[in-house]
CSV table of C-alpha atoms in Angstrom, one decimal:
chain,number,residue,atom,x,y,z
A,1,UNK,CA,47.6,165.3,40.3
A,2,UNK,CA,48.8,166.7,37.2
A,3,UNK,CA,52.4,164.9,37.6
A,4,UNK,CA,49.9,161.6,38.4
A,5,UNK,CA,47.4,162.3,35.1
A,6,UNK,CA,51.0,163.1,32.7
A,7,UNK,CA,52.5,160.0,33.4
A,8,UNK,CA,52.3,157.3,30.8
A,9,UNK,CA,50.7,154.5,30.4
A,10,UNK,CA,51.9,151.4,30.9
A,11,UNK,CA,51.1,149.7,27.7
A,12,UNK,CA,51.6,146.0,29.5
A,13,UNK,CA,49.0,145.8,32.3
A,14,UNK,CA,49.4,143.5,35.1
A,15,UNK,CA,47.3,140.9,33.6
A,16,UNK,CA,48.6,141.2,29.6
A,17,UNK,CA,51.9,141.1,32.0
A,18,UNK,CA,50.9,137.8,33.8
A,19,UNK,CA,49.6,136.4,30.6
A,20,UNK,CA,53.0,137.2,28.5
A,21,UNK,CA,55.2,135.9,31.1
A,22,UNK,CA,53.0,132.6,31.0
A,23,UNK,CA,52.9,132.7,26.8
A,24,UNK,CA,57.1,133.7,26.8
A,25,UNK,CA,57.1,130.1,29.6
A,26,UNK,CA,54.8,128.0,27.3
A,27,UNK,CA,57.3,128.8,24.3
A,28,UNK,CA,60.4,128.0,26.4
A,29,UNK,CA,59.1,124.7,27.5
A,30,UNK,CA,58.1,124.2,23.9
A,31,UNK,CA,61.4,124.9,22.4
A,32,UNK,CA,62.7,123.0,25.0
A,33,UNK,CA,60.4,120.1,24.2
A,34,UNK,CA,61.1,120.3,20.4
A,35,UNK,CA,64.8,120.1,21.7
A,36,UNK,CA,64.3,116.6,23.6
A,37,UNK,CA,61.9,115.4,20.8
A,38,UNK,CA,64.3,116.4,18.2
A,39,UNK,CA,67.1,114.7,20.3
A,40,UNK,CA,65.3,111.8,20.9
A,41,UNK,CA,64.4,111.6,17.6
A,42,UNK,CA,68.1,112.3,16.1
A,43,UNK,CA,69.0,109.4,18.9
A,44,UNK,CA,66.3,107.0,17.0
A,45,UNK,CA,67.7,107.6,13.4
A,46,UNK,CA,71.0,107.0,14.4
A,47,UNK,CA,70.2,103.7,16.3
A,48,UNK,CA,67.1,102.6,13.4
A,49,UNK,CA,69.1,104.1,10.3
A,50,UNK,CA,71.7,100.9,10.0
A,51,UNK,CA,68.3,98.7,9.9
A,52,UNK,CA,67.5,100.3,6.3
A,53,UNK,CA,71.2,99.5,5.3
A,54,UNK,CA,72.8,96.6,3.5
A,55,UNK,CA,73.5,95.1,7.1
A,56,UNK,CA,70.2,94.9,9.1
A,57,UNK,CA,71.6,91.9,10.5
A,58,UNK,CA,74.6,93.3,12.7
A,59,UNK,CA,72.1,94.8,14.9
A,60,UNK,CA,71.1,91.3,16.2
A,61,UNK,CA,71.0,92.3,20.3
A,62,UNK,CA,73.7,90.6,23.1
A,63,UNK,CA,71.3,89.0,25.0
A,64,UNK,CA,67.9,87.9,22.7
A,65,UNK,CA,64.8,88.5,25.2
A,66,UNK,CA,62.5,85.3,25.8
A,67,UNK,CA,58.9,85.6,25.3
A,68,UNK,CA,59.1,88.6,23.4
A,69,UNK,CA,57.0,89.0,20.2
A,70,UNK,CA,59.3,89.5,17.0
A,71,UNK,CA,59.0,92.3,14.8
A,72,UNK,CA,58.7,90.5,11.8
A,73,UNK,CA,61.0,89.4,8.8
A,74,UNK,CA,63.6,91.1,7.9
A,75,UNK,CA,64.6,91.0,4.6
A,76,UNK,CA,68.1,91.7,5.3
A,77,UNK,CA,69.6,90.2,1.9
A,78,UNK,CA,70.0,93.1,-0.3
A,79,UNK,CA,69.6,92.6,-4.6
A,80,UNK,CA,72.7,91.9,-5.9
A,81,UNK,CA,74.6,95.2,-7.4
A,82,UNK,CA,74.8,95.7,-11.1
A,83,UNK,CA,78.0,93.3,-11.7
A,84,UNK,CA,80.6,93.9,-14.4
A,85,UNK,CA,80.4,91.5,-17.2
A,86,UNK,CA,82.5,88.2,-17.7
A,87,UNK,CA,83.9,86.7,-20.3
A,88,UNK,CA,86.0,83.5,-20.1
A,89,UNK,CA,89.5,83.8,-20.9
A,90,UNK,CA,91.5,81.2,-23.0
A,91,UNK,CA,94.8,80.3,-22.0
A,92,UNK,CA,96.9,82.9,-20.3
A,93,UNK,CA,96.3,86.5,-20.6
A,94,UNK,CA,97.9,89.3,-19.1
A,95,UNK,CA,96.1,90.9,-16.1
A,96,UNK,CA,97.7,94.2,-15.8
A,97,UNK,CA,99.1,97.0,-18.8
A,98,UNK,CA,102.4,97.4,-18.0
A,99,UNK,CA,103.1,100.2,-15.8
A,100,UNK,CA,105.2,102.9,-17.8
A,101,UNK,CA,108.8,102.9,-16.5
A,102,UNK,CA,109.7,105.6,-14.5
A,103,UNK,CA,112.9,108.3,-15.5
A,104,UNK,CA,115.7,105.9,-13.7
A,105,UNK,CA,117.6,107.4,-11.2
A,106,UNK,CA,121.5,106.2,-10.8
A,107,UNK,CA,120.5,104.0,-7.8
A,108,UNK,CA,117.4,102.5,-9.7
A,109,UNK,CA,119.1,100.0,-12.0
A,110,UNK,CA,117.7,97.8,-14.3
A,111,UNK,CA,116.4,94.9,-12.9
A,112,UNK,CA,117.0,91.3,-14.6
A,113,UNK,CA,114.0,88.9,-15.4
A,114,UNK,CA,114.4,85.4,-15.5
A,115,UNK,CA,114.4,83.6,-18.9
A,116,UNK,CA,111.8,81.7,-18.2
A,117,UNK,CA,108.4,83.0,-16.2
A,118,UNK,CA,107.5,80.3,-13.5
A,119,UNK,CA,104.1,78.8,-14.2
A,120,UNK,CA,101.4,77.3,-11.4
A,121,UNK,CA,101.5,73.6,-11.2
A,122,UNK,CA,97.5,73.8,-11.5
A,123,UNK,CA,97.9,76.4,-14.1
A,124,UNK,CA,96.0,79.1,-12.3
A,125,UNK,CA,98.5,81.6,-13.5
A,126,UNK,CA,102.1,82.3,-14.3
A,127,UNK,CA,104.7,85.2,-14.1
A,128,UNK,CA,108.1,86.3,-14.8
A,129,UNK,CA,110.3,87.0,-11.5
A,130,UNK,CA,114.1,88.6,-11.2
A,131,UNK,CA,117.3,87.1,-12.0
A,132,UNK,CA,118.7,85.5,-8.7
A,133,UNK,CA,115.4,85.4,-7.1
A,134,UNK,CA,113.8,81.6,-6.6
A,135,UNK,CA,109.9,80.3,-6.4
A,136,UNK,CA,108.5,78.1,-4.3
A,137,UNK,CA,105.0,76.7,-5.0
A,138,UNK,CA,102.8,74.6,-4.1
A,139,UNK,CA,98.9,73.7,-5.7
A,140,UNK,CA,97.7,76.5,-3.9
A,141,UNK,CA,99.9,79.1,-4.1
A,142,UNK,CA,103.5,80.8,-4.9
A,143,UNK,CA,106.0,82.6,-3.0
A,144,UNK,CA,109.1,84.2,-4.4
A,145,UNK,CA,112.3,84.9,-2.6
A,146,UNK,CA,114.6,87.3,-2.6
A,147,UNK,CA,118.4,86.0,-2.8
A,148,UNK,CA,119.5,86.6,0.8
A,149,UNK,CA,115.8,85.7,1.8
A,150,UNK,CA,115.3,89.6,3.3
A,151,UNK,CA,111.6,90.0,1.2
A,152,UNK,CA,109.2,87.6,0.0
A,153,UNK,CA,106.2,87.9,-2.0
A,154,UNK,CA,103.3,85.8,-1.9
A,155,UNK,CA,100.8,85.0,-4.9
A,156,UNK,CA,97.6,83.4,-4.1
A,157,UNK,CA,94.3,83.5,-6.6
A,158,UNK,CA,90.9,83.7,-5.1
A,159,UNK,CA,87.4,82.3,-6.7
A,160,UNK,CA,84.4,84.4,-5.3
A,161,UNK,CA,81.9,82.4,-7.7
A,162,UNK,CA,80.7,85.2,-9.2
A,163,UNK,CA,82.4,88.6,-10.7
A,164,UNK,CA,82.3,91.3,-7.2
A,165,UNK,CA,81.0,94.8,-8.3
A,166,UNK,CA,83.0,98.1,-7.0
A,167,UNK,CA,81.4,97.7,-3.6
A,168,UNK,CA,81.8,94.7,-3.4
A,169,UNK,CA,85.6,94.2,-4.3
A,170,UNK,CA,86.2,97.0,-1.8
A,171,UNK,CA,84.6,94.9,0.9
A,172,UNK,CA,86.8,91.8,-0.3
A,173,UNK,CA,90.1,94.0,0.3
A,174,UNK,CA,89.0,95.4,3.8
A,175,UNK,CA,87.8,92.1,4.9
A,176,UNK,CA,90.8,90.0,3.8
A,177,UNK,CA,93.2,92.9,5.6
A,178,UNK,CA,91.1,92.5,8.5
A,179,UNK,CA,91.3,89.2,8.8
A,180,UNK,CA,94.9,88.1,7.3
A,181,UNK,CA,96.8,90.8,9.2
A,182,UNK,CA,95.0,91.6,12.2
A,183,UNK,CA,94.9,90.1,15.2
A,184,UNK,CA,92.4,91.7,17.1
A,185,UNK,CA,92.1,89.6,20.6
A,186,UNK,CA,96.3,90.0,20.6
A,187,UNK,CA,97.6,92.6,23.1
A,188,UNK,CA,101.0,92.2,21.4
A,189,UNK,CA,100.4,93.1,18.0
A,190,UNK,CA,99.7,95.9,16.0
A,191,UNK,CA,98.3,96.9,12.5
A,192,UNK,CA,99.9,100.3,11.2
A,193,UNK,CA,98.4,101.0,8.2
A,194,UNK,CA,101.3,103.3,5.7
A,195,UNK,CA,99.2,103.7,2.5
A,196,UNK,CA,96.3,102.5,0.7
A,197,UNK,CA,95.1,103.0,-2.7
A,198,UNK,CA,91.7,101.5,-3.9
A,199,UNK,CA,90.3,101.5,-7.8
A,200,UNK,CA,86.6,99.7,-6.9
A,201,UNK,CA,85.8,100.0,-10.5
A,202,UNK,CA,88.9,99.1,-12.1
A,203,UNK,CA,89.3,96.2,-9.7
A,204,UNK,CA,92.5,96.5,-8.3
A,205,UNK,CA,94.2,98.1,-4.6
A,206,UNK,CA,97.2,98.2,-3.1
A,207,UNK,CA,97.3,98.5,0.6
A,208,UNK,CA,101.0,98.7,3.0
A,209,UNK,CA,100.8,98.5,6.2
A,210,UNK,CA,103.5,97.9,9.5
A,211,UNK,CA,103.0,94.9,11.2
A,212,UNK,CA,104.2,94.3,14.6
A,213,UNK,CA,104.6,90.8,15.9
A,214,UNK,CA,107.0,88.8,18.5
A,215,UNK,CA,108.6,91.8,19.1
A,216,UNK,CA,109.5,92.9,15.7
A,217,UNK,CA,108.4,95.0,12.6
A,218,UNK,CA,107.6,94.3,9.4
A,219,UNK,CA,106.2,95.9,6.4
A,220,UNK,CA,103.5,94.0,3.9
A,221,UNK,CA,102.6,95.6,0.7
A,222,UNK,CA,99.2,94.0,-0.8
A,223,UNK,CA,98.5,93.9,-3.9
A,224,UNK,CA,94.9,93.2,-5.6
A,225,UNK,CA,93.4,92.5,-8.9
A,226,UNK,CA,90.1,91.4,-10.2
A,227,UNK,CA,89.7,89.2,-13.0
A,228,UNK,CA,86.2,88.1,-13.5
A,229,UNK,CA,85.4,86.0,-10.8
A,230,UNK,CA,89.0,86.0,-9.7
A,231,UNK,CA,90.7,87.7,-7.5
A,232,UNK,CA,94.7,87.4,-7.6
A,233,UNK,CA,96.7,88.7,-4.1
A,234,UNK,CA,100.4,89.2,-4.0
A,235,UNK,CA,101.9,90.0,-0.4
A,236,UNK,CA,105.2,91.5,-0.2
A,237,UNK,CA,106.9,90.7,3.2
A,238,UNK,CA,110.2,92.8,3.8
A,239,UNK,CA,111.8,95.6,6.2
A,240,UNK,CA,110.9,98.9,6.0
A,241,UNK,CA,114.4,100.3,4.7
A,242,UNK,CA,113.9,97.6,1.5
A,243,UNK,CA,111.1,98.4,0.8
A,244,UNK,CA,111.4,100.6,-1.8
A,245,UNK,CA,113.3,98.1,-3.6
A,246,UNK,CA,111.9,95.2,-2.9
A,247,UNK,CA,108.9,96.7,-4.3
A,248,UNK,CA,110.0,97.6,-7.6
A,249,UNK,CA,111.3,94.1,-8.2
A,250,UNK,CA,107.4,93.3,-7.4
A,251,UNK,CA,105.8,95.7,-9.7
A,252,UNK,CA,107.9,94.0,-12.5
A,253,UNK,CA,106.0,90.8,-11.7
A,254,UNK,CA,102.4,91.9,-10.8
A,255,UNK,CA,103.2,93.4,-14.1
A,256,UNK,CA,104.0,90.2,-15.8
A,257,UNK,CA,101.3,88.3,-14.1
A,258,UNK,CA,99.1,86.5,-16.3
A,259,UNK,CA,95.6,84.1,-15.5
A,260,UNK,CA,93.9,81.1,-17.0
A,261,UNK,CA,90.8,81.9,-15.6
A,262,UNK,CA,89.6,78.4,-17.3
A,263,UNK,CA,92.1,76.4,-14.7
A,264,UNK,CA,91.6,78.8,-12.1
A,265,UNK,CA,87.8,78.4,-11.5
A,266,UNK,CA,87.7,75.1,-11.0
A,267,UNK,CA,88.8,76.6,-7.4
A,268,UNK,CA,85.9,76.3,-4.8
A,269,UNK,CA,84.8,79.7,-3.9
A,270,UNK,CA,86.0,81.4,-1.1
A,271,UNK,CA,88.6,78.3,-0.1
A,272,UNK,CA,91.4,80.7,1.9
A,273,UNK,CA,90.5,80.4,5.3
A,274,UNK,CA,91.7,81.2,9.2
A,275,UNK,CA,91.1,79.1,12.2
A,276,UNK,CA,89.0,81.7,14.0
A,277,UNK,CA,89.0,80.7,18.4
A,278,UNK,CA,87.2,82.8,20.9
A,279,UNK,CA,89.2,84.4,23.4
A,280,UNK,CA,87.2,82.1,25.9
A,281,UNK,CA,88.5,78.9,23.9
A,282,UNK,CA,85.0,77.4,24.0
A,283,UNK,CA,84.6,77.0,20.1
A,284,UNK,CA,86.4,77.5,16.8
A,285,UNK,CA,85.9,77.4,13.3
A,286,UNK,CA,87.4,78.2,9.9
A,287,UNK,CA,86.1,81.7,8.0
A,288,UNK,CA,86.9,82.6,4.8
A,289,UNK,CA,89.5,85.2,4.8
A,290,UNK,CA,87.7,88.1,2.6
A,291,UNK,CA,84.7,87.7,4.9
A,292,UNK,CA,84.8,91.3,6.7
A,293,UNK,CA,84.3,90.5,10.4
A,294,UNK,CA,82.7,92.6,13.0
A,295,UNK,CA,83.0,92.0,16.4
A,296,UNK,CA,80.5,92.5,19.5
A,297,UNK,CA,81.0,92.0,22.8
A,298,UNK,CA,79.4,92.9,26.2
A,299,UNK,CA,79.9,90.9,29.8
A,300,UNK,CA,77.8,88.1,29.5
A,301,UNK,CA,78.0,87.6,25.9
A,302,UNK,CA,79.6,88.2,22.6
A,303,UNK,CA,78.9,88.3,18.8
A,304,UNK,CA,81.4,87.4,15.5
A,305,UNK,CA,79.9,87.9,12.5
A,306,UNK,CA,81.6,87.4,9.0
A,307,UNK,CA,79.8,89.1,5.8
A,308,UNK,CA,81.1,87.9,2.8
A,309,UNK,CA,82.0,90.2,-0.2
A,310,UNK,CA,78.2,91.0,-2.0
A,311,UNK,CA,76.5,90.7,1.3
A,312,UNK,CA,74.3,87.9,0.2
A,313,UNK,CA,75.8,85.4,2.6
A,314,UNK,CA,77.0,86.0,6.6
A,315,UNK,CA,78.7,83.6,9.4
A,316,UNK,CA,77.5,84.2,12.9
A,317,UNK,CA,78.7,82.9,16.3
A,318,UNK,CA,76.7,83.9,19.6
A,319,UNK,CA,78.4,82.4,22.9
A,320,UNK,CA,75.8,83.3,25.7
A,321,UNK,CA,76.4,83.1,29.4
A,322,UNK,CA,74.0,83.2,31.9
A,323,UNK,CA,73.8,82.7,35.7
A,324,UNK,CA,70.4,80.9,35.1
A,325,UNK,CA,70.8,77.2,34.7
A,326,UNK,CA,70.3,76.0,31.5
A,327,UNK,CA,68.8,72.9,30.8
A,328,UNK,CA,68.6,71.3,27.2
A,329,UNK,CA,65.0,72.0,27.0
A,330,UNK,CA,65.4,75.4,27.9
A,331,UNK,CA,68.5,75.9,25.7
A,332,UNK,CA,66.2,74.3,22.2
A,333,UNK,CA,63.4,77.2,23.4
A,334,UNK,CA,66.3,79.9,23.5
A,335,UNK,CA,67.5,78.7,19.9
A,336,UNK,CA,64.2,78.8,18.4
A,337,UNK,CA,63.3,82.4,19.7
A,338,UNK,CA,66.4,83.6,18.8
A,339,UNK,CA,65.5,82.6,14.9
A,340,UNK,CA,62.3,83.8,14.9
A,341,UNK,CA,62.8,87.2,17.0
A,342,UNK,CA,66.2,88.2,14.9
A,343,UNK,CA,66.3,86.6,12.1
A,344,UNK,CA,63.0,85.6,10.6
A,345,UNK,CA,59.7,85.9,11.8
A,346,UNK,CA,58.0,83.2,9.4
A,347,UNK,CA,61.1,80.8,10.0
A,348,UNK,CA,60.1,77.1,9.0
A,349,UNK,CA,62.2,74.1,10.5
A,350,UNK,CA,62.8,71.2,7.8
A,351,UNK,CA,65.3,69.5,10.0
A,352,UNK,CA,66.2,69.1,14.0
A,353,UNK,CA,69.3,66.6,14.4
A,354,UNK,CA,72.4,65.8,16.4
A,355,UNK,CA,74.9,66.2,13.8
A,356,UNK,CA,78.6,63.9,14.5
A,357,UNK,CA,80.1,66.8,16.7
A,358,UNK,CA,77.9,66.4,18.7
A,359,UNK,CA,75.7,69.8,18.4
A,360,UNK,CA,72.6,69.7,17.7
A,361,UNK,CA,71.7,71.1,14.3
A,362,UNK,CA,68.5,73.2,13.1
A,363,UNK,CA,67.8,73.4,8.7
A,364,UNK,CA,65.6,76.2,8.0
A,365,UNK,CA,64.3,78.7,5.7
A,366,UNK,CA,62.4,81.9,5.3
A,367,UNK,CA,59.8,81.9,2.7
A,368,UNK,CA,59.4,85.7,3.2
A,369,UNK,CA,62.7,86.5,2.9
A,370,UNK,CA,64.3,84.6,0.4
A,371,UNK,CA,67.1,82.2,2.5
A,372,UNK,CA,68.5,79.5,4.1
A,373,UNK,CA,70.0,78.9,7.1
A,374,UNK,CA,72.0,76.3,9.3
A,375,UNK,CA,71.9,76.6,12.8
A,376,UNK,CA,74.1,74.7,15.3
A,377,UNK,CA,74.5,74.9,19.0
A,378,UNK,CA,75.2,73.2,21.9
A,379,UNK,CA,75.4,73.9,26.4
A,380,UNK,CA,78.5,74.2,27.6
A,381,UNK,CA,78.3,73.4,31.6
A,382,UNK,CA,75.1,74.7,33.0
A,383,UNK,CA,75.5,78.7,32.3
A,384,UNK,CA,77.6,78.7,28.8
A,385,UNK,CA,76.0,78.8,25.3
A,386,UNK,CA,77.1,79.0,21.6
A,387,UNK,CA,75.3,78.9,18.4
A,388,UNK,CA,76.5,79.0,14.9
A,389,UNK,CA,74.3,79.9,12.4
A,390,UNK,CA,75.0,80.3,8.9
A,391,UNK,CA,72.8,82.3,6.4
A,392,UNK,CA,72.7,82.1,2.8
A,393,UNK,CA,70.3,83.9,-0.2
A,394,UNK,CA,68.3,81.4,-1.9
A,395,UNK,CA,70.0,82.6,-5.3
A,396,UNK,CA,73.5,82.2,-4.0
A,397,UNK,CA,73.3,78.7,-2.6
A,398,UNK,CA,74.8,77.1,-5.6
A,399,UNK,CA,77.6,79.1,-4.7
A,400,UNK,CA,77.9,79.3,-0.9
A,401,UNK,CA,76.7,75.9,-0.5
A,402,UNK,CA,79.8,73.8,-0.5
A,403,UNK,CA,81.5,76.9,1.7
A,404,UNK,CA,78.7,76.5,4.1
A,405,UNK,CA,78.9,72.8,4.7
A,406,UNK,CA,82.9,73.1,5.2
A,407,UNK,CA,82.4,75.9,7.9
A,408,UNK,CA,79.6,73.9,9.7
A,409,UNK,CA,82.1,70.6,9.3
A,410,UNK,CA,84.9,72.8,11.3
A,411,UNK,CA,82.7,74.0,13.8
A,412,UNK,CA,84.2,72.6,17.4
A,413,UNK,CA,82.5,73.4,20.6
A,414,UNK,CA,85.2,72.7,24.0
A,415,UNK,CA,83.7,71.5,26.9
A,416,UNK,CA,81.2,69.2,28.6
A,417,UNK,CA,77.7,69.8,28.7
A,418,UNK,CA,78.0,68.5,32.2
């Protein structure tokens, strides 16, 4: 008894036992509740975060639903950026401070200019090149080559129709590299990128890359400088063993290099462009080179997108496929969903017309949110559909307008609708 009445307590009765077990359970299916809702919820930001971004529009779905309520505009046309200011040059002026020679080594001799610089036929801009070294150019551009034609150099001048801020010039640069360069859909080619320097406010980059193509390697060394509303590019093209001198001879020019932004913005804006073809050959168009692309693709259909520099204009092309029939009718209710459910919900049709190639063409606007848009699209077959649509702010039409009408005037759909 006495061994029976001295033992201790048991502070935890069976109960207070039974009831703690149950309360420690609760708080591990709690905390492992908080887990999935804070996953789920981690999940959601990381899928809804991009549609508070500058580019709400890439996440337009593969395959829009029919019959599905939209969830409502979307302003997806951001303000434009503070922009640095412009002021109109007269005559020629130099673009770049000469870089500061560096302490010559024996093998780094002096490199003889040309008398005389050579100077666009159009006037856009004009630069001194070595001795020995001979330009060809055209209205649109320059290319200098080296004596034994090892290197080349390319000079080309861009007009983006209104001065790019840092952003903006950095976009310009990664989407012309994308899309000069690249070659995305090719399984024998290759983009190695070397170096890259960016100054976004000073408005100027160099990028070098290795480019492999037919079976061989080259190095490109871009060069980039913003000049108002100008943008000048100079491509070196050589092997990778001249490079190093091939490239001094080109900082000599890109250091004599000198605009006339008055000649030079008479250009149209944005008028460099690629013949962009699906790998399924059922449409192409022309984009404008600095247009950064972005690609989607999934097994019945695929997404190209181009966003020009300031984000305040965008080229989409949707080719759809479909096991389902699709008859015209059907294919004009498709369309007309896919505006309202992805791109606006308040969309007003001003025009509905079978344009010369053949598609059939849809003008419209968003009073909500501030733009225009061009849509055309046509069946290919019975299962095969593409739509290009074309979207522009209301404040940058004066702009983009002319741009827009070319790309829509490139547009070519292959195949029947039979």
């Amino acid at each position: 008894m006495m061994d029976e009445e001295n033992q201790t307590a048991d502070p935890f009765p069976e109960t207070l036992k039974e009831s703690t077990s149950l309360h420690e359970k609760a708080k591990q299916n709690l905390r492992f509740g908080l887990r999935i809702a804070i996953g789920v919820l981690l999940i959601g930001a990381l899928i809804l975060l991009p549609r508070f971004q500058d580019r709400i529009y890439s996440l337009l779905p593969l395959i829009p639903p029919f019959g599905v309520e939209g969830s409502g505009s979307l302003d997806w046309l951001p303000e434009l950026k503070a922009s640095p200011t412009f002021t109109p040059n007269s005559g020629f002026d130099r673009l770049f401070t000469p870089t500061p020679a560096a302490t010559q080594t024996v093998q780094d001799q002096p490199i003889e200019m040309e008398e005389s610089p050579y100077i666009h036929p159009q006037g856009h801009f004009q630069f001194e090149y070595p001795a020995g070294w001979t330009v060809e150019g055209d209205d649109q551009e320059a290319t200098i080559l080296t004596p034994d034609r090892s290197g080349r150099i390319l000079i080309q001048v861009t007009d983006t129709g209104k001065p790019l801020d840092a952003d903006s010039f950095k976009s310009f640069v990664e989407g012309r590299e994308a899309n000069q360069f690249t070659q995305p859909d090719s399984t024998e080619s290759a983009y190695i990128p070397l170096e890259e320097s960016i100054d976004e406010s000073g408005g100027s980059a160099v990028v070098t890359k290795e480019l492999y193509r037919d079976g061989e390697f080259e190095v490109v060394r871009s060069r980039y400088l913003q000049d108002g509303e100008l943008i000048y590019t100079g491509d070196l093209w050589t092997r990778e063993d001249l490079l190093e001198s091939h490239a001094r001879a080109m900082d000599l020019i890109w250091d004599s290099i000198s605009g006339n932004s008055e000649e030079a913005g008479d250009l149209e804006a944005y008028h460099w462009v690629l013949r962009k073809e699906d790998p399924e050959k059922s449409y192409s168009v022309d984009v404008p080179i600095p247009w950064l692309p972005e690609q989607t693709r999934s097994r019945s259909s695929s997404i190209e997108s181009y966003h020009s520099p300031d984000q305040h204009g965008i080229i989409q092309l949707i080719r759809y496929t479909t096991e389902i029939d699709l008859s015209d009718a059907t294919v004009g209710n498709f369309v007309l969903q896919l505006l309202r459910d992805y791109y606006t919900r308040d969309v007003v049709i001003t025009a509905d017309q079978i344009v010369s190639n053949g598609n059939e063409q849809l003008t419209w606007y968003s009073p909500s949110g501030g733009y225009r848009g061009i849509t055309q699209f046509r069946r290919i077959g019975l299962h095969t559909l593409v739509i290009l649509t074309i979207i522009i702010d209301n404040d940058y039409l004066e702009i983009y307008q002319d741009l827009r009408d070319r790309t829509m005037d490139s547009f070519v759909i292959e195949g029947s609708t039979e």
